[in-house]
Amino acid sequence: MRSSLLVTALPALAVVLGAGAAFGQAPPLSTPEPSPKASVSQTVGLTEMTLTYHRPVVAKRKIWGDLVPYGEVWRAGANANTTLSFSSPVKIGGKTVPAGTYGLHMLPTEKEWTVILSTVSSAWGSYTYDPKEDAVRVTVTPETSDYTERLAFSFDDPTNDAVTVTLRWEKLRVPFKIEVDTPAVVRANMQAELRGLPHFFWQGWNQAAEYWLRSGADLAEAERMVNTSLQIEENFRNLTTKAAILEKKGDAKQAATLRTKALGLASQSDLNQYGYSLLGQKKTDEAVEIFRKNAKDHPGSWNALDSLAEALGIKGDKKGAIESYTKALALVKDEANRKRIEQTIARLRTGK
């Protein structure tokens, strides 16, 4: 029975193979690439960056000035375009580059390299590169580096508003810097988010107003946002935000009136957070007064007394700090905070 089935199947197989030969060569099976694909990513502030490339090896070859000729545009990798993408506008060499995906090319010479971002990111290598399609060019200086057998890219030294992209291969590293106006990106993102569900809640409008104030943006827009927050719900947080905006605008009298009103609505947590915010602004005396009010309004709270003690310590009032820490110690229940407060009191008493 099995033999008859095989005999029946063979003519059918011959027909399929014959059809394959007629329509073209059969596709190859997958094997490892000599220069495998790789990608690296980094977030700078809110801006997401991704660099995708293929990684050739040295393989005992002479790279610079030979495999990669001087004076010719190079794909900065192998195979298809090396690409660099940004989710927000960035600056390279002082020039603004819009959000998007770009082909990354390099023009090496013995002393200086030109890093090129092309608006075309779908080409194969640099064979069809056209300088008319450049988005930006920047001149950089290559540096000697530890040996790297397989070409590698990395995002180095990221901060909230900048990062350095570095190519490493053989004994060379080629860095170039990308800068981001993160406050502008955050503000644009907040405006977009406020078109969604946060639009209906006081918290989002207040958070945006606070950020506008901190980042030095338009105070009129910050005030408009906090007014929207106040219309939804008036509370300690948004009243203090508006007070800060008015103070920044020069209206200290109205700011003081709003802060007094805000304190009447404040919870223990509100006052504690506000006190630490003042400490962060180096307004130590004002912070101490807020912590004193919180401790007075909530005499059974070890946390309020602990925060007051910390502020007094920062102010340099060692005696007052020890007194407040001792009161907190009598109320605290959990062992970890008891031990911390005991150690702090001992340190204040010994001066160590």
Short mmCIF file of C-alpha atoms in Angstrom, two decimals:
data_model
loop_
_atom_site.label_atom_id
_atom_site.label_comp_id
_atom_site.label_asym_id
_atom_site.label_seq_id
_atom_site.Cartn_x
_atom_site.Cartn_y
_atom_site.Cartn_z
CA MET A 1 0.00 0.00 0.00
CA ARG A 2 2.81 2.45 0.94
CA SER A 3 4.63 1.65 -2.35
CA SER A 4 1.59 2.47 -4.46
CA LEU A 5 1.15 5.78 -2.67
CA LEU A 6 4.78 6.69 -3.34
CA VAL A 7 4.43 5.82 -7.03
CA THR A 8 1.31 8.01 -7.24
CA ALA A 9 3.05 10.94 -5.50
CA LEU A 10 6.19 11.00 -7.65
CA PRO A 11 4.56 12.30 -10.85
CA ALA A 12 2.86 15.08 -8.84
CA LEU A 13 6.20 16.07 -7.28
CA ALA A 14 7.79 16.16 -10.72
CA VAL A 15 5.05 18.52 -11.91
CA VAL A 16 5.67 20.89 -8.93
CA LEU A 17 9.44 20.88 -9.46
CA GLY A 18 8.96 21.48 -13.14
CA ALA A 19 6.68 24.44 -12.43
CA GLY A 20 9.28 25.86 -10.01
CA ALA A 21 11.98 25.69 -12.65
CA ALA A 22 9.69 27.42 -15.12
CA PHE A 23 8.83 30.34 -12.80
CA GLY A 24 12.37 31.03 -11.45
CA GLN A 25 14.91 29.98 -8.90
CA ALA A 26 13.67 28.69 -5.54
CA PRO A 27 14.21 31.11 -2.60
CA PRO A 28 17.26 30.35 -0.42
CA LEU A 29 16.93 29.23 3.17
CA SER A 30 17.99 31.61 5.93
CA THR A 31 21.59 31.63 7.18
CA PRO A 32 23.47 34.07 9.45
CA GLU A 33 24.44 37.38 7.85
CA PRO A 34 28.16 38.24 7.71
CA SER A 35 27.24 41.72 9.01
CA PRO A 36 24.26 41.16 11.34
CA LYS A 37 21.63 43.80 11.93
CA ALA A 38 21.60 45.68 15.26
CA SER A 39 19.92 48.66 16.87
CA VAL A 40 20.46 50.87 19.91
CA SER A 41 17.96 53.23 21.53
CA GLN A 42 18.00 56.07 24.02
CA THR A 43 15.39 58.38 25.50
CA VAL A 44 16.51 61.98 26.09
CA GLY A 45 13.88 63.75 28.17
CA LEU A 46 10.80 62.53 26.30
CA THR A 47 12.52 62.20 22.92
CA GLU A 48 13.05 58.61 21.77
CA MET A 49 16.04 57.93 19.51
CA THR A 50 16.88 54.72 17.66
CA LEU A 51 19.89 53.91 15.50
CA THR A 52 19.65 50.82 13.27
CA TYR A 53 22.67 49.45 11.39
CA HIS A 54 24.58 46.37 10.21
CA ARG A 55 27.84 45.35 11.89
CA PRO A 56 30.80 44.38 9.66
CA VAL A 57 33.97 42.87 11.16
CA VAL A 58 37.61 43.87 10.75
CA ALA A 59 38.69 40.29 9.91
CA LYS A 60 42.37 41.31 9.67
CA ARG A 61 41.60 43.83 6.93
CA LYS A 62 42.87 47.40 6.70
CA ILE A 63 39.76 49.48 7.38
CA TRP A 64 40.46 53.21 7.20
CA GLY A 65 41.68 54.47 3.87
CA ASP A 66 41.23 51.03 2.29
CA LEU A 67 38.04 49.06 2.96
CA VAL A 68 36.50 52.41 3.89
CA PRO A 69 38.19 54.85 1.46
CA TYR A 70 39.01 58.39 2.49
CA GLY A 71 37.15 61.13 0.64
CA GLU A 72 34.13 58.95 -0.25
CA VAL A 73 30.69 58.92 1.38
CA TRP A 74 30.31 55.73 3.45
CA ARG A 75 27.14 54.05 4.74
CA ALA A 76 28.46 53.99 8.36
CA GLY A 77 27.93 50.24 8.49
CA ALA A 78 27.09 47.51 5.99
CA ASN A 79 24.19 46.54 3.71
CA ALA A 80 21.15 48.85 3.76
CA ASN A 81 21.14 52.41 5.07
CA THR A 82 22.22 52.97 8.62
CA THR A 83 19.25 54.94 9.99
CA LEU A 84 18.76 57.35 12.88
CA SER A 85 15.29 58.30 14.06
CA PHE A 86 13.93 60.87 16.54
CA SER A 87 10.43 61.19 17.95
CA SER A 88 10.84 64.96 18.42
CA PRO A 89 12.89 67.70 16.74
CA VAL A 90 16.59 67.74 17.71
CA LYS A 91 19.65 69.86 17.04
CA ILE A 92 22.84 68.57 15.44
CA GLY A 93 25.68 70.99 14.86
CA GLY A 94 23.38 73.83 15.89
CA LYS A 95 20.84 73.05 13.15
CA THR A 96 17.30 71.89 13.92
CA VAL A 97 16.40 68.49 12.45
CA PRO A 98 12.65 67.65 12.43
CA ALA A 99 11.33 64.44 13.97
CA GLY A 100 11.62 61.50 11.58
CA THR A 101 13.94 58.79 10.26
CA TYR A 102 17.13 59.67 8.41
CA GLY A 103 19.83 57.84 6.52
CA LEU A 104 23.16 58.17 8.35
CA HIS A 105 26.27 58.52 6.19
CA MET A 106 29.83 59.57 6.95
CA LEU A 107 32.56 61.13 4.84
CA PRO A 108 35.91 60.11 6.39
CA THR A 109 39.28 61.75 5.85
CA GLU A 110 42.53 61.25 7.74
CA LYS A 111 41.93 64.21 10.07
CA GLU A 112 38.23 65.16 9.98
CA TRP A 113 34.97 63.36 9.28
CA THR A 114 31.67 64.72 8.04
CA VAL A 115 28.55 63.20 9.60
CA ILE A 116 25.58 63.41 7.25
CA LEU A 117 21.88 62.86 7.84
CA SER A 118 19.97 62.31 4.59
CA THR A 119 16.21 62.67 4.22
CA VAL A 120 16.32 59.35 2.33
CA SER A 121 16.52 56.39 4.73
CA SER A 122 15.48 53.49 2.48
CA ALA A 123 18.49 53.24 0.14
CA TRP A 124 21.02 50.44 -0.08
CA GLY A 125 24.23 51.76 1.42
CA SER A 126 25.52 55.06 0.04
CA TYR A 127 25.48 54.09 -3.65
CA THR A 128 22.59 56.43 -4.49
CA TYR A 129 23.47 59.11 -1.94
CA ASP A 130 22.66 62.62 -3.17
CA PRO A 131 23.90 65.71 -1.23
CA LYS A 132 20.78 67.57 -2.37
CA GLU A 133 18.84 65.33 0.05
CA ASP A 134 20.97 66.24 3.10
CA ALA A 135 19.09 67.26 6.23
CA VAL A 136 22.26 68.26 8.09
CA ARG A 137 26.04 67.95 7.87
CA VAL A 138 28.42 68.36 10.79
CA THR A 139 32.22 68.11 10.93
CA VAL A 140 33.68 66.03 13.77
CA THR A 141 37.13 64.85 14.81
CA PRO A 142 37.79 61.08 15.02
CA GLU A 143 39.62 59.79 18.08
CA THR A 144 41.77 56.76 18.84
CA SER A 145 40.01 54.09 20.86
CA ASP A 146 40.32 50.58 22.22
CA TYR A 147 40.13 47.91 19.55
CA THR A 148 36.63 46.93 18.39
CA GLU A 149 36.45 43.94 16.01
CA ARG A 150 32.81 44.38 14.99
CA LEU A 151 31.50 47.88 14.24
CA ALA A 152 29.36 49.26 17.06
CA PHE A 153 27.26 52.35 17.76
CA SER A 154 26.30 53.61 21.20
CA PHE A 155 24.47 56.50 22.85
CA ASP A 156 26.94 57.89 25.40
CA ASP A 157 26.65 60.31 28.34
CA PRO A 158 22.89 60.92 28.09
CA THR A 159 21.46 63.86 30.02
CA ASN A 160 17.97 65.32 30.09
CA ASP A 161 18.71 67.41 27.02
CA ALA A 162 21.65 65.87 25.12
CA VAL A 163 23.43 62.64 24.16
CA THR A 164 26.53 61.71 22.18
CA VAL A 165 26.26 59.15 19.38
CA THR A 166 29.53 57.24 18.98
CA LEU A 167 30.72 54.93 16.20
CA ARG A 168 33.50 52.52 17.25
CA TRP A 169 35.39 50.26 14.86
CA GLU A 170 38.93 48.96 14.66
CA LYS A 171 40.92 51.49 16.76
CA LEU A 172 38.77 54.53 16.01
CA ARG A 173 35.80 56.24 17.62
CA VAL A 174 33.73 58.94 15.91
CA PRO A 175 31.41 60.91 18.22
CA PHE A 176 28.77 63.51 17.41
CA LYS A 177 26.35 65.28 19.74
CA ILE A 178 22.56 65.47 19.57
CA GLU A 179 20.75 68.18 21.58
CA VAL A 180 17.07 68.37 22.52
CA ASP A 181 15.02 71.32 23.75
CA THR A 182 13.38 69.09 26.33
CA PRO A 183 11.22 71.77 28.02
CA ALA A 184 9.68 72.64 24.62
CA VAL A 185 9.11 68.93 23.89
CA VAL A 186 7.50 68.39 27.30
CA ARG A 187 5.24 71.42 26.89
CA ALA A 188 4.12 70.28 23.44
CA ASN A 189 3.46 66.80 24.82
CA MET A 190 1.45 68.19 27.74
CA GLN A 191 -0.68 70.27 25.39
CA ALA A 192 -1.42 67.14 23.37
CA GLU A 193 -2.22 65.09 26.50
CA LEU A 194 -4.58 67.79 27.74
CA ARG A 195 -6.71 67.11 24.66
CA GLY A 196 -7.42 63.65 26.12
CA LEU A 197 -8.83 62.48 29.48
CA PRO A 198 -6.58 64.78 31.58
CA HIS A 199 -8.59 67.67 30.05
CA PHE A 200 -11.41 66.95 32.51
CA PHE A 201 -9.39 66.88 35.75
CA TRP A 202 -7.77 69.68 37.75
CA GLN A 203 -4.49 67.78 38.24
CA GLY A 204 -3.32 67.85 34.61
CA TRP A 205 -3.98 71.58 34.13
CA ASN A 206 -2.19 72.35 37.39
CA GLN A 207 0.76 70.12 36.51
CA ALA A 208 1.10 71.88 33.16
CA ALA A 209 0.94 75.31 34.81
CA GLU A 210 3.65 74.26 37.29
CA TYR A 211 5.86 73.05 34.44
CA TRP A 212 5.33 76.24 32.43
CA LEU A 213 6.42 78.19 35.51
CA ARG A 214 9.50 76.03 36.24
CA SER A 215 10.67 75.97 32.64
CA GLY A 216 10.47 79.73 32.17
CA ALA A 217 7.69 79.58 29.60
CA ASP A 218 4.90 82.09 28.92
CA LEU A 219 3.40 83.15 32.28
CA ALA A 220 0.12 84.19 30.64
CA GLU A 221 -0.32 80.63 29.35
CA ALA A 222 0.63 79.21 32.77
CA GLU A 223 -2.00 81.42 34.40
CA ARG A 224 -4.63 80.36 31.85
CA MET A 225 -3.89 76.71 32.65
CA VAL A 226 -4.07 77.12 36.42
CA ASN A 227 -7.31 79.09 36.07
CA THR A 228 -8.77 76.12 34.18
CA SER A 229 -7.63 73.86 37.02
CA LEU A 230 -9.25 76.17 39.61
CA GLN A 231 -12.52 76.18 37.67
CA ILE A 232 -12.66 72.37 37.92
CA GLU A 233 -11.72 72.23 41.63
CA GLU A 234 -10.15 74.80 43.93
CA ASN A 235 -7.61 73.32 46.34
CA PHE A 236 -4.28 73.88 48.05
CA ARG A 237 -2.18 72.71 45.10
CA ASN A 238 -3.59 74.89 42.37
CA LEU A 239 -4.01 77.92 44.65
CA THR A 240 -0.31 77.78 45.55
CA THR A 241 0.54 77.35 41.86
CA LYS A 242 -1.41 80.48 40.95
CA ALA A 243 0.20 82.33 43.86
CA ALA A 244 3.64 81.44 42.52
CA ILE A 245 2.69 82.62 39.03
CA LEU A 246 1.34 85.93 40.36
CA GLU A 247 4.47 86.41 42.44
CA LYS A 248 6.59 85.81 39.34
CA LYS A 249 4.51 88.42 37.51
CA GLY A 250 5.18 90.92 40.31
CA ASP A 251 1.83 90.79 42.13
CA ALA A 252 3.15 89.85 45.60
CA LYS A 253 0.05 91.14 47.44
CA GLN A 254 -2.41 88.92 45.58
CA ALA A 255 0.03 86.01 45.80
CA ALA A 256 0.13 86.32 49.59
CA THR A 257 -3.69 86.42 49.75
CA LEU A 258 -3.94 83.21 47.70
CA ARG A 259 -1.32 81.43 49.83
CA THR A 260 -3.29 82.27 53.00
CA LYS A 261 -6.43 80.89 51.38
CA ALA A 262 -4.54 77.77 50.25
CA LEU A 263 -3.22 77.05 53.75
CA GLY A 264 -6.81 76.92 55.00
CA LEU A 265 -7.51 74.05 52.57
CA ALA A 266 -4.25 72.15 53.08
CA SER A 267 -4.07 68.57 54.33
CA GLN A 268 -1.15 67.23 56.36
CA SER A 269 0.31 65.71 53.19
CA ASP A 270 -0.14 69.00 51.30
CA LEU A 271 1.78 70.95 53.92
CA ASN A 272 4.52 68.36 54.13
CA GLN A 273 5.05 68.38 50.35
CA TYR A 274 4.90 72.16 50.25
CA GLY A 275 7.51 72.42 53.00
CA TYR A 276 9.93 70.17 51.11
CA SER A 277 9.26 72.15 47.94
CA LEU A 278 10.34 75.30 49.79
CA LEU A 279 13.45 73.52 51.07
CA GLY A 280 14.26 72.58 47.48
CA GLN A 281 14.04 76.27 46.58
CA LYS A 282 16.44 77.13 49.45
CA LYS A 283 13.62 78.97 51.25
CA THR A 284 14.53 77.38 54.57
CA ASP A 285 12.84 79.89 56.91
CA GLU A 286 9.56 79.66 54.99
CA ALA A 287 9.79 75.86 55.00
CA VAL A 288 10.32 75.79 58.78
CA GLU A 289 7.18 77.88 59.28
CA ILE A 290 5.13 75.51 57.12
CA PHE A 291 6.47 72.47 58.99
CA ARG A 292 5.73 74.21 62.33
CA LYS A 293 2.13 74.78 61.24
CA ASN A 294 1.82 71.15 60.16
CA ALA A 295 3.19 69.87 63.49
CA LYS A 296 0.87 72.21 65.41
CA ASP A 297 -2.20 71.22 63.35
CA HIS A 298 -1.33 67.48 63.61
CA PRO A 299 0.31 66.99 67.04
CA GLY A 300 -0.13 63.22 66.88
CA SER A 301 1.81 62.85 63.62
CA TRP A 302 5.39 61.64 64.02
CA ASN A 303 5.96 62.39 60.33
CA ALA A 304 5.07 66.10 60.75
CA LEU A 305 7.47 66.34 63.72
CA ASP A 306 10.16 64.43 61.82
CA SER A 307 9.91 66.81 58.85
CA LEU A 308 10.06 69.85 61.15
CA ALA A 309 13.16 68.41 62.82
CA GLU A 310 14.84 67.90 59.44
CA ALA A 311 14.13 71.50 58.39
CA LEU A 312 15.42 72.83 61.73
CA GLY A 313 18.59 70.80 61.26
CA ILE A 314 19.09 72.30 57.81
CA LYS A 315 18.56 75.77 59.29
CA GLY A 316 21.25 75.05 61.87
CA ASP A 317 18.95 74.93 64.90
CA LYS A 318 20.44 71.78 66.46
CA LYS A 319 18.58 72.15 69.77
CA GLY A 320 15.21 72.57 68.06
CA ALA A 321 15.92 69.65 65.74
CA ILE A 322 16.77 67.32 68.66
CA GLU A 323 13.61 68.39 70.49
CA SER A 324 11.39 67.74 67.47
CA TYR A 325 13.09 64.43 66.67
CA THR A 326 12.61 63.32 70.30
CA LYS A 327 8.87 64.05 70.09
CA ALA A 328 8.66 62.14 66.81
CA LEU A 329 10.53 59.20 68.36
CA ALA A 330 7.90 58.93 71.08
CA LEU A 331 5.18 58.51 68.45
CA VAL A 332 6.78 56.45 65.69
CA LYS A 333 5.88 52.75 65.58
CA ASP A 334 7.91 51.11 62.83
CA GLU A 335 11.40 49.93 63.73
CA ALA A 336 13.18 51.28 60.65
CA ASN A 337 12.15 54.88 61.30
CA ARG A 338 12.79 54.53 65.05
CA LYS A 339 16.35 53.45 64.35
CA ARG A 340 16.88 56.25 61.81
CA ILE A 341 15.62 58.91 64.21
CA GLU A 342 17.71 57.53 67.10
CA GLN A 343 20.83 57.61 64.94
CA THR A 344 20.05 61.16 63.79
CA ILE A 345 19.60 62.38 67.39
CA ALA A 346 22.89 60.74 68.40
CA ARG A 347 24.65 62.35 65.45
CA LEU A 348 23.26 65.80 66.32
CA ARG A 349 24.35 65.44 69.95
CA THR A 350 27.88 64.32 69.15
CA GLY A 351 28.30 66.57 66.13
CA LYS A 352 29.47 63.61 64.00
#
